[in-house]
Short mmCIF file of C-alpha atoms in Angstrom, two decimals:
data_model
loop_
_atom_site.label_atom_id
_atom_site.label_comp_id
_atom_site.label_asym_id
_atom_site.label_seq_id
_atom_site.Cartn_x
_atom_site.Cartn_y
_atom_site.Cartn_z
CA MET A 799 0.00 0.00 0.00
CA ALA A 800 1.48 3.33 -1.02
CA ALA A 801 1.35 5.74 1.86
CA GLU A 802 -0.51 8.92 1.07
CA HIS A 803 0.10 10.31 4.53
CA HIS A 804 3.44 11.04 6.14
CA HIS A 805 3.93 12.27 9.66
CA THR A 806 6.48 12.78 12.39
CA CYS A 807 5.87 10.78 15.54
CA ALA A 808 5.43 13.16 18.47
CA CYS A 809 6.98 10.62 20.87
CA CYS A 810 10.15 9.62 19.04
CA THR A 811 10.33 12.29 16.25
CA GLU A 812 10.77 9.59 13.58
CA HIS A 813 9.32 10.30 10.14
CA ARG A 814 6.73 7.67 9.28
CA ASP A 815 4.56 6.67 6.37
CA GLY A 816 0.90 5.91 6.83
CA LEU A 817 -1.89 7.30 8.91
CA PRO A 818 -1.19 8.40 12.46
CA LEU A 819 -3.36 6.50 14.91
CA SER A 820 -2.95 8.89 17.82
CA TYR A 821 -3.01 12.58 18.57
CA GLY A 822 -2.56 14.26 21.88
CA ALA A 823 -2.62 17.46 23.86
CA PRO A 824 0.54 18.52 25.71
CA ALA A 825 -1.40 20.00 28.63
CA PRO A 826 -4.92 20.41 30.01
CA ALA A 827 -6.93 23.23 28.43
CA ALA A 828 -6.68 25.23 31.68
CA TRP A 829 -2.85 25.20 31.72
CA LYS A 830 -1.11 28.50 30.96
CA PRO A 831 2.68 28.73 30.42
CA ARG A 832 2.96 31.30 33.23
CA TYR A 833 1.89 28.59 35.71
CA SER A 834 5.27 26.91 35.28
CA ARG A 835 6.78 29.74 37.35
CA ARG A 836 4.48 29.04 40.30
CA ARG A 837 5.47 26.73 43.17
CA ASP A 838 1.93 25.38 43.42
CA SER A 839 1.69 24.41 39.74
CA GLU A 840 3.44 21.67 37.81
CA LEU A 841 3.07 20.02 34.42
CA THR A 842 4.75 16.70 33.63
CA ALA A 843 4.07 14.28 30.79
CA ASP A 844 1.65 12.37 33.04
CA GLN A 845 0.21 14.68 35.69
CA CYS A 846 -0.60 18.33 36.22
CA THR A 847 -1.43 20.54 39.20
CA ILE A 848 -2.63 24.12 38.77
CA LYS A 849 -2.49 26.53 41.69
CA GLY A 850 -2.59 23.62 44.13
CA ARG A 851 -6.35 23.36 43.52
CA HIS A 852 -6.85 21.72 40.13
CA PHE A 853 -5.53 18.23 39.41
CA PHE A 854 -5.21 16.41 36.09
CA VAL A 855 -3.95 13.12 34.74
CA HIS A 856 -2.94 12.32 31.13
CA GLY A 857 -4.68 9.31 29.59
CA LEU A 858 -5.95 7.77 26.37
CA ILE A 859 -9.40 7.64 24.86
CA GLU A 860 -9.13 4.50 22.74
CA ILE A 861 -11.41 4.01 19.75
CA PRO A 862 -11.53 0.78 17.75
CA VAL A 863 -10.98 1.09 14.00
CA ARG A 864 -13.63 -1.38 12.88
CA ASP A 865 -12.33 -2.21 9.41
CA SER A 866 -8.65 -2.64 10.28
CA GLY A 867 -8.45 -4.05 13.80
CA ASP A 868 -6.30 -1.06 14.84
CA THR A 869 -6.96 1.25 17.76
CA PHE A 870 -7.09 5.02 17.36
CA SER A 871 -6.17 7.06 20.46
CA TRP A 872 -6.72 10.58 21.69
CA GLY A 873 -4.15 11.61 24.31
CA VAL A 874 -6.25 13.71 26.66
CA TRP A 875 -6.22 15.28 30.11
CA VAL A 876 -8.86 14.60 32.71
CA SER A 877 -9.43 16.50 35.94
CA LEU A 878 -9.62 14.48 39.13
CA SER A 879 -10.65 15.33 42.66
CA GLU A 880 -7.76 16.09 44.99
CA THR A 881 -8.35 12.77 46.79
CA ASN A 882 -8.32 10.70 43.60
CA PHE A 883 -5.34 12.59 42.23
CA ALA A 884 -3.39 11.96 45.45
CA ARG A 885 -4.27 8.26 45.25
CA THR A 886 -3.23 8.10 41.58
CA HIS A 887 0.03 9.88 42.40
CA ASP A 888 0.77 7.60 45.37
CA LEU A 889 0.19 4.45 43.28
CA TRP A 890 1.89 5.69 40.09
CA ASP A 891 4.77 3.18 40.28
CA ASP A 892 2.87 0.47 42.19
CA PRO A 893 1.83 -2.62 40.18
CA ALA A 894 -1.31 -2.82 42.37
CA ARG A 895 -2.62 0.31 40.65
CA ALA A 896 -4.11 -1.84 37.90
CA GLN A 897 -6.66 -3.15 40.42
CA GLU A 898 -7.91 0.32 41.36
CA PRO A 899 -11.57 1.04 40.65
CA PRO A 900 -12.10 3.77 38.03
CA TYR A 901 -12.01 7.40 39.14
CA PHE A 902 -14.56 9.96 38.02
CA GLY A 903 -13.15 12.88 36.04
CA TRP A 904 -14.03 15.70 33.68
CA LEU A 905 -12.47 15.75 30.21
CA SER A 906 -10.12 18.74 30.13
CA THR A 907 -8.99 18.65 26.50
CA GLU A 908 -10.76 20.37 23.63
CA LEU A 909 -10.83 18.12 20.56
CA SER A 910 -11.73 20.66 17.88
CA VAL A 911 -12.61 18.05 15.25
CA TYR A 912 -15.98 17.52 16.94
CA PRO A 913 -18.88 19.91 16.31
CA GLN A 914 -19.66 20.11 20.05
CA THR A 915 -17.11 20.94 22.72
CA THR A 916 -15.42 18.02 24.41
CA LEU A 917 -14.51 20.07 27.49
CA HIS A 918 -16.18 18.87 30.68
CA LEU A 919 -17.54 15.60 29.32
CA LYS A 920 -17.95 13.11 32.16
CA THR A 921 -15.38 10.31 32.16
CA HIS A 922 -14.08 7.35 34.10
CA VAL A 923 -10.32 7.00 34.47
CA HIS A 924 -9.15 3.39 34.50
CA THR A 925 -5.59 2.94 35.76
CA ARG A 926 -3.63 0.23 34.02
CA ALA A 927 -0.30 -1.51 34.48
CA VAL A 928 2.72 0.61 35.40
CA GLY A 929 4.10 2.24 32.25
CA ARG A 930 0.72 2.45 30.50
CA ARG A 931 -1.35 5.60 30.43
CA PRO A 932 -4.78 5.39 32.04
CA LEU A 933 -7.69 4.44 29.82
CA ILE A 934 -10.28 7.22 29.65
CA GLU A 935 -13.85 6.08 29.18
CA VAL A 936 -16.24 8.82 28.07
CA GLU A 937 -19.68 8.59 29.65
CA PRO A 938 -22.01 6.97 27.07
CA THR A 939 -24.04 9.88 25.72
CA ASP A 940 -25.03 11.15 22.28
CA HIS A 941 -21.85 13.25 21.99
CA PRO A 942 -19.98 12.24 18.79
CA LEU A 943 -16.83 11.36 20.77
CA ALA A 944 -18.79 9.06 23.07
CA ILE A 945 -20.49 7.44 20.07
CA GLU A 946 -17.13 6.87 18.34
CA GLN A 947 -15.62 5.33 21.46
CA ARG A 948 -18.62 3.07 21.87
CA GLU A 949 -19.16 2.07 18.22
CA GLY A 950 -15.72 2.53 16.68
CA ILE A 951 -14.66 4.38 13.54
CA THR A 952 -13.55 3.43 10.04
CA THR A 953 -10.23 3.89 8.30
CA ASP A 954 -11.91 6.62 6.23
CA ARG A 955 -12.64 8.51 9.46
CA VAL A 956 -8.98 8.11 10.50
CA LYS A 957 -8.01 9.61 7.10
CA ASP A 958 -10.45 12.49 7.61
CA LEU A 959 -8.96 13.16 11.06
CA ALA A 960 -5.43 13.13 9.59
CA ASP A 961 -6.49 15.59 6.90
CA LEU A 962 -8.08 17.88 9.47
CA LEU A 963 -5.26 17.73 12.01
CA LEU A 964 -2.16 17.51 9.84
CA ARG A 965 -3.13 19.78 7.00
CA GLY A 966 -5.26 22.24 8.99
#
């Protein structure tokens, strides 16, 4: 198959042929660069605290690609309560974290490819094995993102997303 799409992997910076199967946000929508100068705010690749009052974890919304067997992923940020964030932080390197019940959270990433905002959609954060980002389950509603997570998408939809996101 001749690749009609080329992209640079955001994780390893390698140039690749084919359709990207993941896109992500570097920070929660609420994060501002000036927060990095505050003692009570921190942004890492996995977790974020803003003003010591707002807590976020980085996870993946996984969507099956029905006609290929692949999985498409949105790298998103979800806000957690202070209690759940502290628990997540405490268990970050503990193999027992995979047995944690899901945490409630609010989606804190705007995915502009959807006609309705994705900010503040209800989610469940499922911790997985150490080294794997949490799985983010969007509450099953009639929002297009929730429908896609529930029902899957096609390779044509993955191509449309690539065209929208890579070519503007």
